[in-house]
Every structure is written in structure tokens, then in C-alpha cells.
Coordinates of C-alpha atoms and ligand atoms in Angstrom, one line a residue:
X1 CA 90.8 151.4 72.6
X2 CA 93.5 148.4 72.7
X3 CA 92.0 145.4 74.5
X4 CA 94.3 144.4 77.4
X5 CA 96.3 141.4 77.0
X6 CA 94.9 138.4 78.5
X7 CA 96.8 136.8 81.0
X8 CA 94.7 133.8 81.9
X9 CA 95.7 130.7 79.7
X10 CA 93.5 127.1 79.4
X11 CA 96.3 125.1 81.1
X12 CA 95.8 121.5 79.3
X13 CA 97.6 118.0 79.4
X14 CA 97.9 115.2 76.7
X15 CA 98.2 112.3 77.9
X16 CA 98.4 108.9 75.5
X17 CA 97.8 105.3 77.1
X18 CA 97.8 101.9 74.7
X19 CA 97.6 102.8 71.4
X20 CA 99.3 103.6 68.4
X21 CA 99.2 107.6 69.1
X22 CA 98.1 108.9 65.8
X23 CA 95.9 111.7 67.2
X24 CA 99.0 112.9 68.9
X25 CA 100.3 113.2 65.0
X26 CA 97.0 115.1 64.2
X27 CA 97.0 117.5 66.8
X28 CA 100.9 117.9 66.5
X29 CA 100.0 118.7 62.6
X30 CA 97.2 121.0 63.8
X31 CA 99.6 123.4 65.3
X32 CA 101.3 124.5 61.6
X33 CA 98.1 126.3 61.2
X34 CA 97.0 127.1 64.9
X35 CA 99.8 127.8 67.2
X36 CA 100.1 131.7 67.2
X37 CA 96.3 131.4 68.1
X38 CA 96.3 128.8 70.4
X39 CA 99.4 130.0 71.9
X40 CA 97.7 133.1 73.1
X41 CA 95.1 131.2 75.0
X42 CA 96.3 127.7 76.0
X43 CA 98.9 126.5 77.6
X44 CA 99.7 123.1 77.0
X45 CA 101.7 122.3 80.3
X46 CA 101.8 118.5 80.2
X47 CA 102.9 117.0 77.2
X48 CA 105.6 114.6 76.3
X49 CA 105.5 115.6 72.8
X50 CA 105.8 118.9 73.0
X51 CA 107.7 119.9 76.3
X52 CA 109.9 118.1 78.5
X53 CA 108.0 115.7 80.9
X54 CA 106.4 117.7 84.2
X55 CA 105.7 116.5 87.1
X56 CA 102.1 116.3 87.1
X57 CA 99.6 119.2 88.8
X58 CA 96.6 121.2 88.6
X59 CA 94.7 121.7 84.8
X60 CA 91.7 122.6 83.2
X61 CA 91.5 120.0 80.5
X62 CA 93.3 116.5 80.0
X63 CA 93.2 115.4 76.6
X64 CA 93.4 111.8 76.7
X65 CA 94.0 109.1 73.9
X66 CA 94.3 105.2 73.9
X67 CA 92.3 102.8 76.2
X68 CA 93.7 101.3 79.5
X69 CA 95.0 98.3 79.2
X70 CA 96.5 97.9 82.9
X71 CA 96.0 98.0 86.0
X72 CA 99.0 100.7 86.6
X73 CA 97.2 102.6 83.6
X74 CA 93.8 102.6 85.4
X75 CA 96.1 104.4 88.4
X76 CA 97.6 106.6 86.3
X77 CA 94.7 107.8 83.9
X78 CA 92.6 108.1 87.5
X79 CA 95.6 110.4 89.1
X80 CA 95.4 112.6 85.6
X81 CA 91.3 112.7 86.5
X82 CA 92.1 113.5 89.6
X83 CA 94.1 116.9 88.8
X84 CA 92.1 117.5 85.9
X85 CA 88.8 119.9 85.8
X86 CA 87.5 118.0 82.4
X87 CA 88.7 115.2 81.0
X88 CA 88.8 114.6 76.8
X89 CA 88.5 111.6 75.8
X90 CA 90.6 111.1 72.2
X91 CA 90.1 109.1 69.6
X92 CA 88.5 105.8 68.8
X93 CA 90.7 104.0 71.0
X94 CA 90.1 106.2 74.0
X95 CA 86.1 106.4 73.5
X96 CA 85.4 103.2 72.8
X97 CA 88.2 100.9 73.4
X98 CA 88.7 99.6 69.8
X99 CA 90.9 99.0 67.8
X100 CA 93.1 98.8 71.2
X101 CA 90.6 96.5 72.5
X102 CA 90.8 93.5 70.0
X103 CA 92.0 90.9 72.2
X104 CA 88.6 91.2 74.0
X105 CA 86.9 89.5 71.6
X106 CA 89.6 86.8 71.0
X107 CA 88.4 83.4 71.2
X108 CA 89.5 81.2 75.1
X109 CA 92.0 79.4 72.7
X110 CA 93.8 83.0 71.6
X111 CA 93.1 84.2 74.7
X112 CA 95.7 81.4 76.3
X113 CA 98.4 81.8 73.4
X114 CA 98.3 85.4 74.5
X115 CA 98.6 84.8 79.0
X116 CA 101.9 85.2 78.9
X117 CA 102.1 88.4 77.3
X118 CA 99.1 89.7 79.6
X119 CA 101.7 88.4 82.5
X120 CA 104.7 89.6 81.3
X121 CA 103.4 93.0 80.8
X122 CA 101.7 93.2 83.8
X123 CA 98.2 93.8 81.4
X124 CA 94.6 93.7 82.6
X125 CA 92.2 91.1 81.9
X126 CA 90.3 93.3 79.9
X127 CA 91.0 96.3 77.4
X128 CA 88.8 99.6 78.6
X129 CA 87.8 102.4 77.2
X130 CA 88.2 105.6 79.0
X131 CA 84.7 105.8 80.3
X132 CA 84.9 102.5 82.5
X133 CA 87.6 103.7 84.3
X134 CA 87.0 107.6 84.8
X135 CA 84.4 110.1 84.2
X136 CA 84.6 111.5 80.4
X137 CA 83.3 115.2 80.0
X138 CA 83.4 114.8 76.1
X139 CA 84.7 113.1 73.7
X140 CA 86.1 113.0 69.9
X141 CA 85.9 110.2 67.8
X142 CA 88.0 108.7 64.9
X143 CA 90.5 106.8 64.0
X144 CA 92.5 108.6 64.3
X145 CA 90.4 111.4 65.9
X146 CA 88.5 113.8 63.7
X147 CA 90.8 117.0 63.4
X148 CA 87.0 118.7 63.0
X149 CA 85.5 117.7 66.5
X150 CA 89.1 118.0 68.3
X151 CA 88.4 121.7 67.0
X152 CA 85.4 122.2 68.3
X153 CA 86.4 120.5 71.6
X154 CA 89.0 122.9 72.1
X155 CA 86.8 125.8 71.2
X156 CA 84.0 124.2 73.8
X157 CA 86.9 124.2 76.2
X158 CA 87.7 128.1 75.5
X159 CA 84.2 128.7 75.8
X160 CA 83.6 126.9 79.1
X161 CA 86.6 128.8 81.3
X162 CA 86.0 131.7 79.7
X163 CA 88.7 132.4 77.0
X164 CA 86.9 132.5 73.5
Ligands
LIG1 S1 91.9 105.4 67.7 FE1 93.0 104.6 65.9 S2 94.5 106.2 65.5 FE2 93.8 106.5 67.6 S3 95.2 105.4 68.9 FE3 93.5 104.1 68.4 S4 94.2 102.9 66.7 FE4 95.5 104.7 66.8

């Protein structure tokens, strides 16, 4: 007997913050060989990338890469929390702060060179990774992230609402 369509889709977001957004690349190049699959299942309804900017709203997962390097980024990453069931955090950058996060460990001499940047960018103090400004349900590390684990995050994902 045929199986009935499924209707239900993963509704996800990708959302990239300060860094150099080579996972976007990865996951971008991960859909020559998995879109007609994934496509079936998820629906990636916030993604600059992909689609033409939304107006952000309800999701099951936020994939999210790069750290926060501002206080408007720690509002914006905590309004994608804030809409999102599970948060992903992606790539080195994201789950740890670094590379993004170099000028952390600057010396106080670099560290003034670089104030006026910091002011005329409106940056924080301090580079973060995702986990010191929102609750991370998993993560996937690399630099850029490791295609491997991103798979089976998405699969987890699936798993968790239902739809693999
Ligand atoms: S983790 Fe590496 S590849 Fe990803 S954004 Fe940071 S620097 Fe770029």
C-alpha cells in the first residue's frame, strides 16, 4: 500500500553572526547531493542564502554560525532563541568563539590600537561564543563545520520531531 505523503516539514532557520560564513558554503554544497531528500522533510524558511529575507517567526531548529560580537548581535541571536524550539550551534566560531574570538586574547597595548574599531562598530567588549549568550541544544564543530556531524544533526533533528 502507498505510504501517504507527509505533510509535516522540519521548519528551520540559518542564521550567520561574525564570521567568515564558510559552513554556509558547506551546507550550501551539501544540497547538490541532498536536496530532493531534504526537501521532502525540511523546510528551510529563514535563510538569506537560500530565500529572500522573512520576517522572522516560529521554527523548530535555528542553525546558527559565528560568535556574537555585539551587543545588537546578543539581541538578535536571543530573538532567533526566542522563536526557535532548538537552537544549533555551527561551527568552530559559533561553539567556541575562536577563530572570531582573537582579539580576546590581544595584549592591553592591541587592545587600544583596536578601541576605535570596537566604537565605531558598535562591538562588545568581548567576542562570545554562542553558549554565553543563549541556550545551545547541540552543536557541530569545525572549521569550518564538519559536513559529517552537521549530518547527523540534521538527522537528530528529524529524529526528534518526528520526521525520520
Ligand atoms: S568556524 Fe571557521 S569557517 Fe566557520 S565561520 Fe568561524 S572561521 Fe569561518
Amino acid at each position: 500500500m502507498n505510504q501517504p505523503a507527509k505533510t509535516k516539514k522540519l521548519v528551520v532557520g540559518w542564521f550567520s553572526f561574525s564570521c567568515c560564513e564558510d559552513s554556509t558554503i558547506m551546507m550550501t554544497e551539501l544540497l547538490n547531493d541532498y536536496y530532493d531528500e531534504w526537501s521532502k522533510v525540511i523546510e528551510f524558511r529563514y535563510a538569506k542564502i537560500l530565500r529572500q529575507d522573512k520576517p522572522l517567526g516560529p521554527m523548530d531548529v535555528a542553525f546558527v554560525e559565528g560568535a556574537i560580537a555585539s551587543p545588537k548581535q546578543e539581541k538578535d541571536v536571543k530573538k532567533i532563541r526566542g522563536f526557535a524550539k532548538k537552537v544549533v550551534a555551527i561551527g568552530s566560531c559559533a561553539v567556541t568563539g575562536m577563530p572570531s574570538g582573537n582579539r580576546n586574547s590581544f595584549d592591553e597595548k592591541t587592545k587600544q590600537e583596536i578601541k576605535f574599531l570596537i566604537e565605531r562598530f558598535n562591538l562588545g567588549e568581548k567576542v562570545k561564543k554562542l553558549e554565553e549568550v543563549i541556550t545551545v541544544d547541540a552543536k557541530v564543530p569545525g572549521c569550518p563545520m564538519n559536513t559529517d556531524l552537521f549530518l547527523v544533526a540534521v538527522t537528530s533533528m528529524l529524529k526528534e520531531f518526528h520526521l525520520a
